[in-house]
GROMACS .gro file of N, CA and C in nm:
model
  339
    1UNK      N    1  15.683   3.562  -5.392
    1UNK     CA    2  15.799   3.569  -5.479
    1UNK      C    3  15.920   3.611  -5.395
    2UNK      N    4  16.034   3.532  -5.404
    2UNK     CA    5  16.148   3.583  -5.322
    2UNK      C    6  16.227   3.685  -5.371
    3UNK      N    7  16.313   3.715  -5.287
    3UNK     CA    8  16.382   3.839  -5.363
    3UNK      C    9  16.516   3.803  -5.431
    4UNK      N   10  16.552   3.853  -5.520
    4UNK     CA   11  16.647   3.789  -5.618
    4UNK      C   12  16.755   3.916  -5.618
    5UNK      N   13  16.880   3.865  -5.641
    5UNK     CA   14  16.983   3.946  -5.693
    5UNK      C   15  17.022   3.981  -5.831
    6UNK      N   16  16.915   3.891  -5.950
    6UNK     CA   17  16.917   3.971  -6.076
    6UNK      C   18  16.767   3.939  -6.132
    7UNK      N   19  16.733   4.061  -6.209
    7UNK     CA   20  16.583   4.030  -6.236
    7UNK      C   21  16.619   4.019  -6.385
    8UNK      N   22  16.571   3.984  -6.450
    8UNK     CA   23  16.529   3.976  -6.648
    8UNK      C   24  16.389   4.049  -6.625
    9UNK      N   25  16.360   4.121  -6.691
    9UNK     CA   26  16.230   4.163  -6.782
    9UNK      C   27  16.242   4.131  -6.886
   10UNK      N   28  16.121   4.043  -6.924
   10UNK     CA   29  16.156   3.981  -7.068
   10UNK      C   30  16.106   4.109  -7.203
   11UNK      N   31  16.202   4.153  -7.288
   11UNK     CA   32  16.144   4.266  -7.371
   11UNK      C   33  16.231   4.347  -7.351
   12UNK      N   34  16.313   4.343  -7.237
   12UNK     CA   35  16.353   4.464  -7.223
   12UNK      C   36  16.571   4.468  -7.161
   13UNK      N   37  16.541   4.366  -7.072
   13UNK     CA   38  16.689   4.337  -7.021
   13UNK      C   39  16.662   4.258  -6.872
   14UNK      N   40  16.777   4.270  -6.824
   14UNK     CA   41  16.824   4.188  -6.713
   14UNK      C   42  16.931   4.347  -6.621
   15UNK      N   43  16.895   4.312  -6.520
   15UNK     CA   44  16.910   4.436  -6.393
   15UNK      C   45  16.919   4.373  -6.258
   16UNK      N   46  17.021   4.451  -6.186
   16UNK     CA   47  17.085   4.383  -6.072
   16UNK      C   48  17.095   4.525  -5.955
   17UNK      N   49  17.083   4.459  -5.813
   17UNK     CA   50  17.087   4.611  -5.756
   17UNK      C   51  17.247   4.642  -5.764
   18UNK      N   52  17.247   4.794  -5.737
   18UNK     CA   53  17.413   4.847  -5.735
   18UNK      C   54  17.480   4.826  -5.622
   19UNK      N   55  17.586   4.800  -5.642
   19UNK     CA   56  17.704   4.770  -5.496
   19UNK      C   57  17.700   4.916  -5.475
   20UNK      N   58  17.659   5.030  -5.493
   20UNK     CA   59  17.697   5.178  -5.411
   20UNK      C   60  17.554   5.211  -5.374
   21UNK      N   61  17.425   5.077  -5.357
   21UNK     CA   62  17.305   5.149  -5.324
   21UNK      C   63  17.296   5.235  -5.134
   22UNK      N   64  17.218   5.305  -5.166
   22UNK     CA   65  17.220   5.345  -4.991
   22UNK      C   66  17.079   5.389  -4.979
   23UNK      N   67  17.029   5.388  -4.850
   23UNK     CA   68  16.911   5.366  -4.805
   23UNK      C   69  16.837   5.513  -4.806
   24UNK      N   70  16.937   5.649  -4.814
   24UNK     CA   71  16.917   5.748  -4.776
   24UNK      C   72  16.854   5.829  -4.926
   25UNK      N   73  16.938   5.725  -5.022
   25UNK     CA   74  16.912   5.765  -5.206
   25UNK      C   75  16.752   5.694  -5.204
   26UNK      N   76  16.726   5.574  -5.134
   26UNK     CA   77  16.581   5.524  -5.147
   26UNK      C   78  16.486   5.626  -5.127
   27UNK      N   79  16.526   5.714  -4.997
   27UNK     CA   80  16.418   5.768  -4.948
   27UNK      C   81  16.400   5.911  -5.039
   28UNK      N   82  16.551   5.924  -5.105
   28UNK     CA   83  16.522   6.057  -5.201
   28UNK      C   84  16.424   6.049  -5.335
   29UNK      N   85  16.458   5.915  -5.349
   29UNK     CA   86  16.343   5.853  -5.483
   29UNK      C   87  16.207   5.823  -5.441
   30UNK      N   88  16.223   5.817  -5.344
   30UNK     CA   89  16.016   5.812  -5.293
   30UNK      C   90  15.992   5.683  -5.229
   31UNK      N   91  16.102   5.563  -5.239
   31UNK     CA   92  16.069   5.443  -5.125
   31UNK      C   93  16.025   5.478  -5.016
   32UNK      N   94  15.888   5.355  -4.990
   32UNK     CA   95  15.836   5.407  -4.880
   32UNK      C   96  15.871   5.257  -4.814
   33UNK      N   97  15.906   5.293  -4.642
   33UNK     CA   98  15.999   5.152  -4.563
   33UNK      C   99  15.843   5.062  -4.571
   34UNK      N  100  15.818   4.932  -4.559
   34UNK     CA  101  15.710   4.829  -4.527
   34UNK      C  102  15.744   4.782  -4.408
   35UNK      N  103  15.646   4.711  -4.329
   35UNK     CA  104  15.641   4.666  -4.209
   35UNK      C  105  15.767   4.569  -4.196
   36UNK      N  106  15.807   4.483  -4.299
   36UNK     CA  107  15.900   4.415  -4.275
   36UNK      C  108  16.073   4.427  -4.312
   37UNK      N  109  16.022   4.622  -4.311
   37UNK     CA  110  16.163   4.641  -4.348
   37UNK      C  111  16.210   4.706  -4.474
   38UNK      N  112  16.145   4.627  -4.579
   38UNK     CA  113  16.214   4.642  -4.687
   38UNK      C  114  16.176   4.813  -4.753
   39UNK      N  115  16.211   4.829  -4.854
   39UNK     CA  116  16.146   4.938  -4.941
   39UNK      C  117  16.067   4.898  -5.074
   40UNK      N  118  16.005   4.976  -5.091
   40UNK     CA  119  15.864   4.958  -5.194
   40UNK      C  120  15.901   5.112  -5.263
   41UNK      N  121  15.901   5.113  -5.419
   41UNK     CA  122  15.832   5.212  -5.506
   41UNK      C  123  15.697   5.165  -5.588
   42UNK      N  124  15.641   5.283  -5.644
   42UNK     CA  125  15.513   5.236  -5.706
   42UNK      C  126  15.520   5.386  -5.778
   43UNK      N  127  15.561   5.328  -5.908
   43UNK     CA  128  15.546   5.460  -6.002
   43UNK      C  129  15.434   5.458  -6.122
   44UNK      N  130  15.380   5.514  -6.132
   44UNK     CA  131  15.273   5.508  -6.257
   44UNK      C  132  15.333   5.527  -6.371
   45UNK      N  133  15.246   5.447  -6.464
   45UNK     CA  134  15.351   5.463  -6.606
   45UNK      C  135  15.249   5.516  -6.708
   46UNK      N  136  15.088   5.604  -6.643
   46UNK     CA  137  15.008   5.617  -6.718
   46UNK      C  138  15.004   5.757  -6.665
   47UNK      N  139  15.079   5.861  -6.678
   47UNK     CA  140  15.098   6.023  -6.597
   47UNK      C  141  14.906   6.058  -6.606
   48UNK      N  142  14.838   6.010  -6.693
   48UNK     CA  143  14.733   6.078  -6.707
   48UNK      C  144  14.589   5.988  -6.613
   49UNK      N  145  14.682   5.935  -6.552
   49UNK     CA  146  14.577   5.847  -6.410
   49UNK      C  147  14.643   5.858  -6.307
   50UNK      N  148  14.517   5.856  -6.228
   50UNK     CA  149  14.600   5.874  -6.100
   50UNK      C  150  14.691   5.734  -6.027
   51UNK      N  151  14.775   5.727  -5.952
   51UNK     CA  152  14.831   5.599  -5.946
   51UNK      C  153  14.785   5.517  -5.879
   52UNK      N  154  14.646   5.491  -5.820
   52UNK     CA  155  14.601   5.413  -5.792
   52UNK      C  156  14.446   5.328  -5.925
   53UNK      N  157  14.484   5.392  -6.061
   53UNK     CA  158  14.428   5.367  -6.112
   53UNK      C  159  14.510   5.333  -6.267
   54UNK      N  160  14.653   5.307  -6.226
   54UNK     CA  161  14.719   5.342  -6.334
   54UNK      C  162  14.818   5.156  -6.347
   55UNK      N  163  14.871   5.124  -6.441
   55UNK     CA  164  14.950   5.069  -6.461
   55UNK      C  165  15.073   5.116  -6.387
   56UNK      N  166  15.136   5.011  -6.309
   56UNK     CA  167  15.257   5.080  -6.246
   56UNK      C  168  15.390   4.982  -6.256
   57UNK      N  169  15.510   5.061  -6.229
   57UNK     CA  170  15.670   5.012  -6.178
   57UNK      C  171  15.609   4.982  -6.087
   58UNK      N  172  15.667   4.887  -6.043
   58UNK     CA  173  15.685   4.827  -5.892
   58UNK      C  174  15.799   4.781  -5.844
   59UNK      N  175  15.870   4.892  -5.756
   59UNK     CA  176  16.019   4.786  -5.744
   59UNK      C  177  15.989   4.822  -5.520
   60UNK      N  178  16.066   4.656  -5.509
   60UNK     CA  179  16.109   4.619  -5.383
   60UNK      C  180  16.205   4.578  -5.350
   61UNK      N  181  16.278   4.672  -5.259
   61UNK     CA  182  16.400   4.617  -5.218
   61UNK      C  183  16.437   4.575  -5.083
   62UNK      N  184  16.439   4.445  -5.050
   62UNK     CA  185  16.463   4.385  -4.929
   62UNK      C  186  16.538   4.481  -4.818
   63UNK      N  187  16.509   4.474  -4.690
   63UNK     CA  188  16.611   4.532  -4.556
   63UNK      C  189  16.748   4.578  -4.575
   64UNK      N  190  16.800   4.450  -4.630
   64UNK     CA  191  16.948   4.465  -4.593
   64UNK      C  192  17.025   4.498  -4.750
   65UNK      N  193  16.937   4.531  -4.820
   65UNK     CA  194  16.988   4.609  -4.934
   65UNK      C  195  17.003   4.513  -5.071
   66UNK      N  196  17.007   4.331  -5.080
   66UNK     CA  197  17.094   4.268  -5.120
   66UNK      C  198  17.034   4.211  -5.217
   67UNK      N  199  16.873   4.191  -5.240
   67UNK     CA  200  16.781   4.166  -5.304
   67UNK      C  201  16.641   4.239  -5.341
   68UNK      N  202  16.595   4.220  -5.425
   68UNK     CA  203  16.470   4.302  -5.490
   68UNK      C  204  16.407   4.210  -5.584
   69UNK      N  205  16.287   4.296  -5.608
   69UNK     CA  206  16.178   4.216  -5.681
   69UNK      C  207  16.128   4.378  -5.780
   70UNK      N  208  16.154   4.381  -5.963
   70UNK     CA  209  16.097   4.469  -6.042
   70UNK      C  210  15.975   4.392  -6.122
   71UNK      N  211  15.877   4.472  -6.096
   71UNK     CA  212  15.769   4.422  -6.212
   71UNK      C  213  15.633   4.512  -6.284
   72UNK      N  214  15.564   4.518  -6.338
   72UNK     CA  215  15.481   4.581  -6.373
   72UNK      C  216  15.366   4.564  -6.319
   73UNK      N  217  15.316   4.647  -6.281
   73UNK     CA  218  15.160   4.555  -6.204
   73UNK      C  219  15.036   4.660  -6.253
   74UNK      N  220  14.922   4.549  -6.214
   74UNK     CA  221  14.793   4.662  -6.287
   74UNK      C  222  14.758   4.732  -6.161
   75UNK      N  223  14.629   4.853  -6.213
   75UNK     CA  224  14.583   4.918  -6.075
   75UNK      C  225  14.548   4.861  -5.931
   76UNK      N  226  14.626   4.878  -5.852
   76UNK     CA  227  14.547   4.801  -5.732
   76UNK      C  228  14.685   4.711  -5.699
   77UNK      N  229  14.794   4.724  -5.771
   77UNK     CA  230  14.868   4.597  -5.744
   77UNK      C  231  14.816   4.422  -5.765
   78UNK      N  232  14.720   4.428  -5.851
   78UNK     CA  233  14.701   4.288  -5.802
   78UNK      C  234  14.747   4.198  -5.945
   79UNK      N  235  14.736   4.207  -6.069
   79UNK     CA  236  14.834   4.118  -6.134
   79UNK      C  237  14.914   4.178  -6.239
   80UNK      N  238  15.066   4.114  -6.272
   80UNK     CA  239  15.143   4.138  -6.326
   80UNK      C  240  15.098   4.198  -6.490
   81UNK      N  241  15.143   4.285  -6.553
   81UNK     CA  242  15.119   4.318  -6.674
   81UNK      C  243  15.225   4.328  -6.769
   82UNK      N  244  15.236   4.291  -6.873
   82UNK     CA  245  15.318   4.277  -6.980
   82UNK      C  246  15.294   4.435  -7.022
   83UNK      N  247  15.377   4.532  -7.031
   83UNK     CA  248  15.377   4.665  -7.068
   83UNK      C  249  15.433   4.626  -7.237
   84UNK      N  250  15.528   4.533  -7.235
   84UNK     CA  251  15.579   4.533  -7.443
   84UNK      C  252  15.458   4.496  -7.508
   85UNK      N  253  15.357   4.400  -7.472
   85UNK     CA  254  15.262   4.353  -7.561
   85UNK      C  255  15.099   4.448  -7.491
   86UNK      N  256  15.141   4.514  -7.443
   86UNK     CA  257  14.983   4.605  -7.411
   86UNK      C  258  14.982   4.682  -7.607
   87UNK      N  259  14.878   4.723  -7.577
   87UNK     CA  260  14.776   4.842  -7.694
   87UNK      C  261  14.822   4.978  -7.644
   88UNK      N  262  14.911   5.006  -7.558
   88UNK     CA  263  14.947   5.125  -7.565
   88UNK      C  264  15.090   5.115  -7.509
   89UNK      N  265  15.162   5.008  -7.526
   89UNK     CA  266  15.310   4.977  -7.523
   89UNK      C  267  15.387   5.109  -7.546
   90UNK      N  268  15.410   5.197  -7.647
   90UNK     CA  269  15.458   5.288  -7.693
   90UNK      C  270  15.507   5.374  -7.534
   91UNK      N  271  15.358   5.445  -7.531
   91UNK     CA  272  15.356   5.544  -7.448
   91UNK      C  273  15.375   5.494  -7.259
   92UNK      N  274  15.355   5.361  -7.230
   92UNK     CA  275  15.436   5.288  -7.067
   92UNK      C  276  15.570   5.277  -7.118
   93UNK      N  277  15.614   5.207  -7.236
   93UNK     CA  278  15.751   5.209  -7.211
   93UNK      C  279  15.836   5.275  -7.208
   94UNK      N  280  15.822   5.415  -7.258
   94UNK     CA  281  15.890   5.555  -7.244
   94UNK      C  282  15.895   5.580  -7.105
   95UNK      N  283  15.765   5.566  -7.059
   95UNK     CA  284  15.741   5.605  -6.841
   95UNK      C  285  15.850   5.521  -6.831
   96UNK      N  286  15.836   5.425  -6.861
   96UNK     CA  287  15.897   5.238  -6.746
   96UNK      C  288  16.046   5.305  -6.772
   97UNK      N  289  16.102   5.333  -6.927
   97UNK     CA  290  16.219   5.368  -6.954
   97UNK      C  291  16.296   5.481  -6.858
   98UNK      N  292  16.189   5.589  -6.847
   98UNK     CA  293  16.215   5.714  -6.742
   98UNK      C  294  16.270   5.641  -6.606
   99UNK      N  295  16.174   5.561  -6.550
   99UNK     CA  296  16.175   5.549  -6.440
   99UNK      C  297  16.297   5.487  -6.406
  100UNK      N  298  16.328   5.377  -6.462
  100UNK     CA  299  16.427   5.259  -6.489
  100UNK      C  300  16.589   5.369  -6.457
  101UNK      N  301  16.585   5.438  -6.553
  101UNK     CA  302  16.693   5.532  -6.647
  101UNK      C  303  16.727   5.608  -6.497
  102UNK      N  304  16.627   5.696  -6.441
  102UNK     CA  305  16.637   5.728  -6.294
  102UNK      C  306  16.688   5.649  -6.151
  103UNK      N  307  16.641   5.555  -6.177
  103UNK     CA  308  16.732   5.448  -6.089
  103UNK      C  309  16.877   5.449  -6.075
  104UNK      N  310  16.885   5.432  -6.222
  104UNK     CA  311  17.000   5.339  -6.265
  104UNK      C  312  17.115   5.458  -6.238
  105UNK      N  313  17.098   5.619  -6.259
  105UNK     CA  314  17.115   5.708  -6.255
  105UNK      C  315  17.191   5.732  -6.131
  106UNK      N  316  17.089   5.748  -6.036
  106UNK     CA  317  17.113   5.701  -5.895
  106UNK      C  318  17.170   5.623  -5.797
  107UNK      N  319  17.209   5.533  -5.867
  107UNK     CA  320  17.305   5.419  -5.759
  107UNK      C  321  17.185   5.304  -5.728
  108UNK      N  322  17.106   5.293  -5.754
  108UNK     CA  323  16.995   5.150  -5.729
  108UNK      C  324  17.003   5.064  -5.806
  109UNK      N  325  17.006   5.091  -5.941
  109UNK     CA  326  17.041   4.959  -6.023
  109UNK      C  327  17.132   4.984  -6.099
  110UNK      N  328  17.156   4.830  -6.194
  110UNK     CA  329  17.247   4.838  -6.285
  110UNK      C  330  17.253   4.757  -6.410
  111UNK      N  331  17.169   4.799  -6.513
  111UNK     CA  332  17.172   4.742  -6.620
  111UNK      C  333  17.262   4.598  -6.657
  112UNK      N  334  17.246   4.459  -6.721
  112UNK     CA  335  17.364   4.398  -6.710
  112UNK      C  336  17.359   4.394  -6.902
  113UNK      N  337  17.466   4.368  -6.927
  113UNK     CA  338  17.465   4.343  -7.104
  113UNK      C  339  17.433   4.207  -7.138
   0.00000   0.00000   0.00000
C-alpha cells in the first residue's frame, strides 16, 4: 500500500498529515524509526490485552514527513479490521478516538470536514 497524503476511514472521517508535523513530536508519541526510514505507531485499542494480542491503530509515516498510511489491524498485524462493525465497536472506538484526538492534538494530523 503506498503512502497517501489523505486517508478516509470509512465510519469515521478523512485525515491528512499536519504542515507543523516534526520528527522530534514522533518520537515523543512513541514512533518507532523502520529500516526504511519511515515511522511506525502501534497502539492497542483493547487496554485489557497486551498489544501484541490486541486489536490495534496502526499509523505510518513515510521519511520525509509527506505521506502516511492509518488503519486498524488485528493481533500480529496481519489483516485489516473494521473497528465500527466489530461486537465490541463501542469500547475500540473510544481507544481509536483517544488515540486519533492525541495526534491531532499534537501537530501529526488533521481532521478534514
Amino acid at each position: 500500500m503506498a503512502f497517501n497524503q489523505v486517508v478516509t476511514i470509512p465510519n469515521d472521517g478523512t485525515y491528512q498529515l499536519s504542515s507543523n508535523i516534526k520528527k522530534y513530536t514522533l518520537g515523543d508519541l512513541g514512533f518507532i524509526q523502520n529500516n526504511a526510514g519511515g515511522y511506525v505507531l502501534h497502539r492497542a485499542l483493547e487496554p485489557d490485552k497486551a498489544l501484541n494480542n490486541a486489536i490495534q491503530l496502526k499509523v505510518t509515516i513515510n521519511k520525509t514527513l509527506d505521506g502516511f498510511k492509518l488503519s486498524t489491524v488485528s493481533a500480529g498485524d496481519i489483516t485489516r479490521v473494521d473497528i465500527f462493525k466489530h461486537q465490541k465497536a463501542d469500547a475500540l472506538i473510544t481507544q481509536y478516538h483517544f488515540f486519533i484526538d492525541e495526534l491531532i492534538q499534537r501537530g501529526v494530523l488533521e481532521k478534514l470536514q
